[in-house]
Coordinates of C-alpha atoms in Angstrom, one line a residue:
X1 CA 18.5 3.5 40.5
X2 CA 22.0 3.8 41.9
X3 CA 25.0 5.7 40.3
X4 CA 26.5 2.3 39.4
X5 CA 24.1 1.2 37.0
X6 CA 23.3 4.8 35.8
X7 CA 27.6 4.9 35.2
X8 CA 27.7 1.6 33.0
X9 CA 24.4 2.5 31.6
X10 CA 25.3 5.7 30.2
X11 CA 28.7 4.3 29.2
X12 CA 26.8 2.4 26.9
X13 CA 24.6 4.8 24.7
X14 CA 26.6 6.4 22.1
X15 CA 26.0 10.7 22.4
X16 CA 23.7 11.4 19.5
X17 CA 26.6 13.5 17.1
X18 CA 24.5 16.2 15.0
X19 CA 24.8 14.7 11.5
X20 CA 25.4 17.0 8.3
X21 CA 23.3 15.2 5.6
X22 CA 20.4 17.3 4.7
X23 CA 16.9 18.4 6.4
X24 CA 16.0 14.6 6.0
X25 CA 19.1 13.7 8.2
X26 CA 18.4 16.7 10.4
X27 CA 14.9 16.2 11.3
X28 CA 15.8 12.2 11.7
X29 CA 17.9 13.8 14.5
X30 CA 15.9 15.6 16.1
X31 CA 13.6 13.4 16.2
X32 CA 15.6 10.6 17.6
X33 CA 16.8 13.3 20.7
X34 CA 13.0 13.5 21.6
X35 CA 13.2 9.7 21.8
X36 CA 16.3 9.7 24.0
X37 CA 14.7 12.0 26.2
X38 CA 11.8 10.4 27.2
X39 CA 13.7 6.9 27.5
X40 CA 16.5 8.5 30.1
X41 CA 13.1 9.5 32.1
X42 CA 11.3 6.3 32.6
X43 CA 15.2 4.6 32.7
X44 CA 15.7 6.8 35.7
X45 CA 12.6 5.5 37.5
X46 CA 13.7 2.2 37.1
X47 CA 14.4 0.0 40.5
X48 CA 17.6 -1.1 41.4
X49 CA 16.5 -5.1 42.0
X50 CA 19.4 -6.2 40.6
X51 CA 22.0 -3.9 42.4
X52 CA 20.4 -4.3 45.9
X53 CA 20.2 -8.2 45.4
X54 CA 24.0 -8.2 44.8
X55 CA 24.5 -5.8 47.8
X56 CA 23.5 -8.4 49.9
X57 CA 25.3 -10.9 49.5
X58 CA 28.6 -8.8 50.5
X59 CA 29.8 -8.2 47.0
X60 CA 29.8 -5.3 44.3
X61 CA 27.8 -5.6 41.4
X62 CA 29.7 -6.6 37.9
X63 CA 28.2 -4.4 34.9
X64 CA 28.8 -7.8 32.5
X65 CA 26.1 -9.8 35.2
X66 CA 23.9 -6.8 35.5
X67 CA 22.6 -6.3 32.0
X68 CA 21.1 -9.8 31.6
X69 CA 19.8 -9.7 34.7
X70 CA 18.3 -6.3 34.4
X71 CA 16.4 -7.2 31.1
X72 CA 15.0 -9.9 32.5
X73 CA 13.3 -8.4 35.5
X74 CA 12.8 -5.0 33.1
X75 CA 9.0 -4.2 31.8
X76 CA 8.5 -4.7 28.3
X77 CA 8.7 -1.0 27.8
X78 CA 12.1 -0.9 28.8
X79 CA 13.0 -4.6 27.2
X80 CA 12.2 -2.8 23.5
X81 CA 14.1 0.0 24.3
X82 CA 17.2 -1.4 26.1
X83 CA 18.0 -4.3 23.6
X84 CA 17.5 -1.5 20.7
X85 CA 20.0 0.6 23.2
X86 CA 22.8 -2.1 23.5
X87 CA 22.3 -2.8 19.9
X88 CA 21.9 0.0 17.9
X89 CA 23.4 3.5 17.4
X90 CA 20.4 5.4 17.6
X91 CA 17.4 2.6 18.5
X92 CA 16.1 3.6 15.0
X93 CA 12.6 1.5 14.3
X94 CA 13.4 2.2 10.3
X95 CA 10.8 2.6 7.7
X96 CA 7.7 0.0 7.1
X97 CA 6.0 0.6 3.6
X98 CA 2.6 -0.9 3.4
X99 CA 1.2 -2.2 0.1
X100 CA -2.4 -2.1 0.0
X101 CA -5.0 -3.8 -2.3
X102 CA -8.7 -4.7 -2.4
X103 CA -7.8 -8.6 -1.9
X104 CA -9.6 -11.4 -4.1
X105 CA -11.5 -14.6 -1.9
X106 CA -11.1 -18.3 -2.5
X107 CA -14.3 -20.1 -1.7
X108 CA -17.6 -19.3 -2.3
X109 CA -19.0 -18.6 1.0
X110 CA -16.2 -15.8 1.8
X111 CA -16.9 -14.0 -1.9
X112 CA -20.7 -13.7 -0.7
X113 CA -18.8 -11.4 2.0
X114 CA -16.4 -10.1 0.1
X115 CA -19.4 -9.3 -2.6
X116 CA -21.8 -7.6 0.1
X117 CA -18.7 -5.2 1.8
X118 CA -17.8 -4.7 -1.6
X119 CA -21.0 -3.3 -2.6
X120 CA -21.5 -1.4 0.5
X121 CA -18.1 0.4 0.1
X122 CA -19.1 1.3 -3.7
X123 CA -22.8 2.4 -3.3
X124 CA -22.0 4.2 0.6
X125 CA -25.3 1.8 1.5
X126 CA -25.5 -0.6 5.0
X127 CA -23.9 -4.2 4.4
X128 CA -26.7 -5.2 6.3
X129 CA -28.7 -4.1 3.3
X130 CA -26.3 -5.0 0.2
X131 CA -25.8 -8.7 1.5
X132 CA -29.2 -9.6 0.4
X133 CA -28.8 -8.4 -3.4
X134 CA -25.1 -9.5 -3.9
X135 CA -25.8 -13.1 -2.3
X136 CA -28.4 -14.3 -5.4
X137 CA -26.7 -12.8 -7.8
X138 CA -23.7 -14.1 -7.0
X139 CA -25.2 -17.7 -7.2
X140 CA -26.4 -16.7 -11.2
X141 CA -23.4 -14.9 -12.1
X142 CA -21.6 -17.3 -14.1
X143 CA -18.3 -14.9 -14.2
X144 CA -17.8 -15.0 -10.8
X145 CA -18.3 -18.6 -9.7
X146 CA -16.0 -18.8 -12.7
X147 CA -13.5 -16.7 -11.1
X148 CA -13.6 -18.5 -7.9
X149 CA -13.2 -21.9 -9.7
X150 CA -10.0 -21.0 -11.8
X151 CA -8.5 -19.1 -8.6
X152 CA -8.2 -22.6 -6.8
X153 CA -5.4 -23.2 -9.4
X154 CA -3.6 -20.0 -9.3
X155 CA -1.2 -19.1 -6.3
X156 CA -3.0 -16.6 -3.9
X157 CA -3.1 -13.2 -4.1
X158 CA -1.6 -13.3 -0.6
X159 CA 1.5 -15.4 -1.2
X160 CA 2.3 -13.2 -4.7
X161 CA 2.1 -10.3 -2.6
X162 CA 4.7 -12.0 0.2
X163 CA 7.0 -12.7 -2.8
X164 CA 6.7 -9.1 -3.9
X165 CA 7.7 -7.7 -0.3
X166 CA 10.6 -9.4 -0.1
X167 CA 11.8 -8.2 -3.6
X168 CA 11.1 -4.7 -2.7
X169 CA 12.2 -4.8 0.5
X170 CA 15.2 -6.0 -0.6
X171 CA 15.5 -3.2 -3.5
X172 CA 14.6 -0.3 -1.2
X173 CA 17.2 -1.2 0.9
X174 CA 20.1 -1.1 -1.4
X175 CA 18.7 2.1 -2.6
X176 CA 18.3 3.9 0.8
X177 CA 20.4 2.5 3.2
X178 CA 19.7 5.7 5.4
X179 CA 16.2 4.7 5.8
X180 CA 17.0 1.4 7.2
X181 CA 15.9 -1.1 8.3
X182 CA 13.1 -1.0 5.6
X183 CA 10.6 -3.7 6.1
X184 CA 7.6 -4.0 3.5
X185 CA 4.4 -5.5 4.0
X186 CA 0.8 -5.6 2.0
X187 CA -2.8 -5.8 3.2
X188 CA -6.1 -6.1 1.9
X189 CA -9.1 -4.2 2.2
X190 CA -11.9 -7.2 2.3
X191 CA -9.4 -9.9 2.8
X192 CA -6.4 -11.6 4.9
X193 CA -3.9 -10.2 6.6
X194 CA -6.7 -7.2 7.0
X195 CA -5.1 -3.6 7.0
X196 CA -6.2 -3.9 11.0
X197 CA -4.2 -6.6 11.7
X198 CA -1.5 -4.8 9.9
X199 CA -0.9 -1.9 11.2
X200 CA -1.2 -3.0 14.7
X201 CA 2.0 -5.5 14.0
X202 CA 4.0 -2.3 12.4
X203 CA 2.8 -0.2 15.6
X204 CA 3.4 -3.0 18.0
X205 CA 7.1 -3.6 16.4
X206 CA 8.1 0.1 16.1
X207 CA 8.3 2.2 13.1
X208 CA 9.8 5.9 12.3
X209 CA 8.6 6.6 9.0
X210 CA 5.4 4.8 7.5
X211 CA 4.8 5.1 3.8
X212 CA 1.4 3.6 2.3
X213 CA 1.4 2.7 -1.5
X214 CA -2.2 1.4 -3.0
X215 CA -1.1 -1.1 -5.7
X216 CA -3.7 0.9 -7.8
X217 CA -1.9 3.4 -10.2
X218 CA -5.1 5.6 -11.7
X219 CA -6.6 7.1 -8.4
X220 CA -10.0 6.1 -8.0
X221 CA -12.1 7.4 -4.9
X222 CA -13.7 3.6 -4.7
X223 CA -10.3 1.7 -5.3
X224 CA -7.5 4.2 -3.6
X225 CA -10.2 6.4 -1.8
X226 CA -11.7 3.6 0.6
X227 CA -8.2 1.9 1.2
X228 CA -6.7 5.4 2.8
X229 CA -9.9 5.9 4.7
X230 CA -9.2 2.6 5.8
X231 CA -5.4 3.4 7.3
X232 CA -6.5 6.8 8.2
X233 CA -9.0 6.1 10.7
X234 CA -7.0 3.2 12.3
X235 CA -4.2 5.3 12.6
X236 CA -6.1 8.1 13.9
X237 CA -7.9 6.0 16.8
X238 CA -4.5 4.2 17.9
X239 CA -2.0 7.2 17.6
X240 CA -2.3 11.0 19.2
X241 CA -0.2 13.9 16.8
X242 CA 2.5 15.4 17.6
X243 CA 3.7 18.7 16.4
X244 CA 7.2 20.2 15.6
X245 CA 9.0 22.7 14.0
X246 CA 12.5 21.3 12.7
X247 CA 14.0 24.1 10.3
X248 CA 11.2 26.5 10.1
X249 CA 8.8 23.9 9.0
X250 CA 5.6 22.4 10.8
X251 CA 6.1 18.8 10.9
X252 CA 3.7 16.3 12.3
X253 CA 4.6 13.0 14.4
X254 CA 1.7 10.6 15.1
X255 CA 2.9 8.8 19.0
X256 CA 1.5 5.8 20.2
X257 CA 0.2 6.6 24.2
X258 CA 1.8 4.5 26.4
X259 CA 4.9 3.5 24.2
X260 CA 7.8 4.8 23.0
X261 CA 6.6 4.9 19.2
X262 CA 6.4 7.7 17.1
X263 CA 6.1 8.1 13.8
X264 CA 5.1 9.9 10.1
X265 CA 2.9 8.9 7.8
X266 CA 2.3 9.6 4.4
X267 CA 1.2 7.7 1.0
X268 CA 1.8 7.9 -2.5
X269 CA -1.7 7.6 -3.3
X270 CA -1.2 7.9 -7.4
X271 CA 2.1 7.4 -9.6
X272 CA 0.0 6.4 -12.7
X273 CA 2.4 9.1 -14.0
X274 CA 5.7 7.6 -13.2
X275 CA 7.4 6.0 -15.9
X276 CA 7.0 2.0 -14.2
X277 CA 3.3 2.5 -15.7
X278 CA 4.2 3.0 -19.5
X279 CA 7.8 0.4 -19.1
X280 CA 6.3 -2.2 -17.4
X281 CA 3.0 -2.3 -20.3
X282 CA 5.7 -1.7 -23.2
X283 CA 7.9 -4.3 -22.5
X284 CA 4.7 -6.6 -21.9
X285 CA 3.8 -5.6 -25.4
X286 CA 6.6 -5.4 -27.8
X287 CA 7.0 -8.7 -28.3
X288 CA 3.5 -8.7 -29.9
X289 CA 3.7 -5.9 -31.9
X290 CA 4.5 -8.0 -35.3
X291 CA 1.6 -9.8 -34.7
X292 CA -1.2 -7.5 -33.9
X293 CA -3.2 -4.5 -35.8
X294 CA -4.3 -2.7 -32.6
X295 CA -4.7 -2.3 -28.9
X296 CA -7.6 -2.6 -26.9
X297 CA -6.9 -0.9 -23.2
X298 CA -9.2 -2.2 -20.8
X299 CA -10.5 -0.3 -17.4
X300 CA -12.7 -1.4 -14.7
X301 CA -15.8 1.3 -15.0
X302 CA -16.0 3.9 -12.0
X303 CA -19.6 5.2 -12.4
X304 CA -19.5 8.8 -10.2
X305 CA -17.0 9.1 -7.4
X306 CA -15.4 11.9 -9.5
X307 CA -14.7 9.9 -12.4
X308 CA -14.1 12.1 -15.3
X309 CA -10.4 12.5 -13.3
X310 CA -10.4 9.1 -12.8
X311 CA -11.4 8.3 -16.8
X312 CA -8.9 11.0 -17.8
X313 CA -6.2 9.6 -16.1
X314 CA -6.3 6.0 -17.5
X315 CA -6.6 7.9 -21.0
X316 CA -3.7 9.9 -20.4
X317 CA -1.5 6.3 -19.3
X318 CA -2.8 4.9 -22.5
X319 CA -0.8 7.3 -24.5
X320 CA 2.3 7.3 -22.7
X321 CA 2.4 3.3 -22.9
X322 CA 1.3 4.2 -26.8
X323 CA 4.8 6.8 -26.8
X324 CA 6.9 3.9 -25.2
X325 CA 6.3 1.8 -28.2
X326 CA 6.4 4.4 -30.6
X327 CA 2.9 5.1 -31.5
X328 CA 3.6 2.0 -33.7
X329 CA -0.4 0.3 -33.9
X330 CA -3.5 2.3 -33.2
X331 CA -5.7 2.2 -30.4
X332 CA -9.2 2.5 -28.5
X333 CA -9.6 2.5 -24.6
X334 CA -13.0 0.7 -23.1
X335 CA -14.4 0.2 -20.0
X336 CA -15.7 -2.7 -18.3
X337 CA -17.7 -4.0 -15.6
X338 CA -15.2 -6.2 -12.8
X339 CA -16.1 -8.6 -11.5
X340 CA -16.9 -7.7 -8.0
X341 CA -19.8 -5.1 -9.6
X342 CA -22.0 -7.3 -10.8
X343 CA -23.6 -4.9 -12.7
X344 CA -24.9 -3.6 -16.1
X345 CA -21.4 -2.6 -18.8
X346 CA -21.5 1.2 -19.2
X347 CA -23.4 2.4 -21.8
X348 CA -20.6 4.9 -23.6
X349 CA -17.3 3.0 -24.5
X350 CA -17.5 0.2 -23.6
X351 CA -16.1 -3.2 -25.5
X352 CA -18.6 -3.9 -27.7
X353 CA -19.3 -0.5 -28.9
X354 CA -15.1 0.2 -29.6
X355 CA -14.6 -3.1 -30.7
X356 CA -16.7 -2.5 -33.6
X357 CA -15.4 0.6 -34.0
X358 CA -11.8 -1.4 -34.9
X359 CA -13.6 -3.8 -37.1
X360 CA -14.7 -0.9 -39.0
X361 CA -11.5 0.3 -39.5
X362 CA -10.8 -3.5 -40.6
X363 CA -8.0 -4.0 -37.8
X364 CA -9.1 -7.5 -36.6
X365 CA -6.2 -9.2 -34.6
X366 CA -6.4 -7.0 -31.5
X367 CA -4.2 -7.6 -28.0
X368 CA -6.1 -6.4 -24.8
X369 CA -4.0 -4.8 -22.2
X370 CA -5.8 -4.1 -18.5
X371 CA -4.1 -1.2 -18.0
X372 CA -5.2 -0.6 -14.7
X373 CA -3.7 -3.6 -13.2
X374 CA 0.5 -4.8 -12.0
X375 CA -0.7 -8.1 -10.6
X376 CA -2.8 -10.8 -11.9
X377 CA -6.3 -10.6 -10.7
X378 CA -9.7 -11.8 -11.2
X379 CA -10.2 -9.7 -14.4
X380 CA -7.1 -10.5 -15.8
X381 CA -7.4 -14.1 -15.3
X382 CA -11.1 -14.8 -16.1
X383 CA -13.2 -12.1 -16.4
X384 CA -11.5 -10.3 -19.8
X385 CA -10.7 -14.1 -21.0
X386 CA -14.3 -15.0 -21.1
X387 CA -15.2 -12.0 -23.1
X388 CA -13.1 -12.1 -25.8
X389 CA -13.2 -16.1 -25.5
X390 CA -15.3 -16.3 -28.8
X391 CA -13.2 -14.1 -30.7
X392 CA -9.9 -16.1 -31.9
X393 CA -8.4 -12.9 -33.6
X394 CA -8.4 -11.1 -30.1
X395 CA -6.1 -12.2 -27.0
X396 CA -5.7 -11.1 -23.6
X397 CA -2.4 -9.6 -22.2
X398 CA -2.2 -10.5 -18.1
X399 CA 1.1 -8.8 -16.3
X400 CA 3.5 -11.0 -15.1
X401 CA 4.1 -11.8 -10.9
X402 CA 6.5 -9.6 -9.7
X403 CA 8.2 -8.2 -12.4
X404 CA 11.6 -7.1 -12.1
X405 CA 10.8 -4.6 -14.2
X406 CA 7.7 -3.2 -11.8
X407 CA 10.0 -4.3 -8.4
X408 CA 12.2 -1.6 -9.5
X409 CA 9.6 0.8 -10.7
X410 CA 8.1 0.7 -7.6
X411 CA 11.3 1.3 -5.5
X412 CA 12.0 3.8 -7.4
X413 CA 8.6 5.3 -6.6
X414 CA 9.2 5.0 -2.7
X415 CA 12.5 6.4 -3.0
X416 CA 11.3 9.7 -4.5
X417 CA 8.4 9.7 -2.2
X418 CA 11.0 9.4 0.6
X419 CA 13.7 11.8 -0.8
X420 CA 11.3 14.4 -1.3
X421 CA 9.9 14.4 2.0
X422 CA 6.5 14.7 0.6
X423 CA 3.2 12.9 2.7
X424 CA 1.0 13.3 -0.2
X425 CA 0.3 14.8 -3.5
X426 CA -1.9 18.4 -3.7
X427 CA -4.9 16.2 -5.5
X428 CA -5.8 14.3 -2.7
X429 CA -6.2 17.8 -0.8
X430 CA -9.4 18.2 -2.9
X431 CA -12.8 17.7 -1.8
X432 CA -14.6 15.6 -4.6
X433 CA -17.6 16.6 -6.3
X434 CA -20.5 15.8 -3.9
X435 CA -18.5 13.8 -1.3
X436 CA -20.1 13.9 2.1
X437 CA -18.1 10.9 3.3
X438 CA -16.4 12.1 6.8
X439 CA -13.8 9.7 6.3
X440 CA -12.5 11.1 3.6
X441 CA -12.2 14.7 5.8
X442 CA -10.3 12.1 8.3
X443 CA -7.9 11.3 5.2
X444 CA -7.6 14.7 4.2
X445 CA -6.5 15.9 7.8
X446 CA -4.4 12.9 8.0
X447 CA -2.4 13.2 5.1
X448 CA -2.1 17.3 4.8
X449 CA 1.0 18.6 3.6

């Protein structure tokens, strides 16, 4: 490359000033001067086309003719990072926070799919194997033919998800402008966009700091677990780690080989003790307080998998939505069989047993809240609905689509995550009781503090 180019180049990229705004500004800095460095190394093995093309013609090269020219004969590797050169400050990629979820299908055919992974992610058996139990039970499960049926006149999970990107995107960014540009996304487990397809957009388009929030707020190792072992190993087979010490602490970069990505990744892989939970239920409720005698919290069952914890935790939301609203009705917490189970109701707590329980106590009009769930779903639509449809004193509470209320929640969820620099909580740290799943090592060693 000759001096010329290398002058009006270097006239161009700003000198990265140290910037006095805290260890989260600090290591940002650092960790945009590794970047810089390895750009000025393959920018220095550039060729000189453009110069020696003007050379020959008699005349000396004009900077404002070189840089188009230049981009367009560059390599992609150097298109991404010139244009984010000439355009930005720093060439920061931003943050990208990833919303996960199970996903729910729309035709028959793909929930015989959905079903049989389903299964084989829940009882850790071949979906070679689980495919020929889910499929006829599928066909003579009433429930869930019924939950495909109403589906077809709901919006899809997908397109409620889209909305609920943009409103947190939009959020997050007024929050924590120092973080931009903050893109959000979502992906499901057993549906479309799949968490593959996902990441490997975020990776292709450049991010710095990667955040992954399960849209499940009570951990679960079948419902969280399996969606983290999901982004863990993807991210592990496309990225290499890269370690650093910025202010006497061990931080750890993953890089993408052959590009100049690198990034953190972390996950807030339970908040079911943020206050969003208990506000978003409470306002739900209050306006049905005059009109009921008690409340009837609902849970999808989670037989093993640790799920005493998992049992505890819904309990303990339960009493803080309860606190919210004053401890002003009584109320019993059951568990129920979802619809993607197919399989017997538990035998302690469940509906009919506390349900009878409440009729004892001669409180008949009863509101059932799914406390487990932000977005509408198969069980909130059709499953709990179907239950309690021969019961006229009983009705079912669904959550609203993209609450403002739960928008902000959440942001404010991401914005502590990010503030306090954390990659995970201590729990997940914690081998379960009886796990042998190596992925869930993978997720471990992924997400370590």
């Amino acid at each position: 490359m000759t001096k010329a180019w290398v002058t009006f180049y270097d006239s161009q990229r700003p000198d990265p000033k140290p910037i006095d705004g805290g260890a989260a500004s600090n290591a940002a800095v650092s960790r945009n001067s590794r970047r810089l460095e390895a750009r000025e190394t393959r920018r220095l093995q550039e060729p000189a086309e453009t110069v020696c093309a003007a050379r020959s013609i008699g005349r000396s090269p004009s900077p404002r003719k070189l840089v188009p020219m230049a981009i367009r004969r560059a390599p992609s590797a150097l298109l991404r990072c010139g244009i984010r050169r000439f355009s930005s400050s720093e060439g920061d990629y931003g943050t990208s926070v990833l919303l996960l979820h199970h996903g729910q299908p729309r035709t028959p055919f793909y929930a015989t799919q959905f079903l049989a992974r389903s299964a084989a992610l829940y009882s850790k058996l071949p979906e070679s194997l689980t495919k020929f139990f889910t499929t006829p039970l599928f066909k003579t499960s009433s429930t869930a033919n019924q939950c495909i049926a109403d589906y077809g006149h709901e919006p899809s999970l997908d397109e409620r998800l889209s909305q609920l990107d943009s409103l947190l995107g939009a959020s997050l960014s007024r929050l924590l402008p120092e973080f931009g540009p903050i893109n959000c996304s979502h992906a499901f487990l057993l549906d479309e966009p799949s968490i593959e397809q996902r990441l490997a957009e975020i990776i292709q388009t450049g991010v710095n700091r990667l955040v992954v929030l399960p849209l499940y707020p009570n951990y679960s190792c079948f419902q969280t677990g399996s969606l983290l072992n999901r982004v863990s190993r993807i991210v592990l087979e496309k990225t290499e780690p890269l370690e650093s010490v910025v202010e006497g602490k061990k931080q750890v970069e993953r890089i993408v080989p052959m590009a100049d990505v690198s990034f953190e990744v972390s996950t807030i892989d339970r908040w079911s003790a943020h206050p969003v939970l208990p506000s978003f239920w409470s306002e739900l409720i209050q306006p049905h307080l005059d009109e009921i005698d008690a409340i009837l919290f609902v849970a999808p069952v989670m037989r093993g998998y640790d799920s005493n914890t998992y049992n505890s935790s819904i309990w303990s939301s339960c009493e803080r939505v309860s606190e919210q609203l004053n401890n002003a009705v009584p109320w019993k917490l059951a568990f129920h069989s979802p619809w993607d189970h197919l399989s017997f109701p538990p035998l302690r707590n469940n509906i009919p047993i506390q349900m009878k329980h409440l009729r004892r106590n001669k409180l008949e009009r009863v509101l059932v809240v799914p406390i487990t769930h932000v977005v509408p779903s198969f069980d909130t639509q059709t499953t709990l609905p179907r239950l309690f449809a021969k019961q006229p004193k009983v009705s079912v509470l669904s959550p609203r689509p993209n609450d403002p209320l739960l928008v902000h929640g959440l942001a404010e969820v991401v914005k502590n995550h990010l503030l306090l620099g954390r990659r995970t909580t201590a729990q997940l740290s914690m081998v379960c009781k009886f796990c042998v799943d190596p992925e869930c090592e993978q997720t471990r060693k992924l997400f370590s503090r």
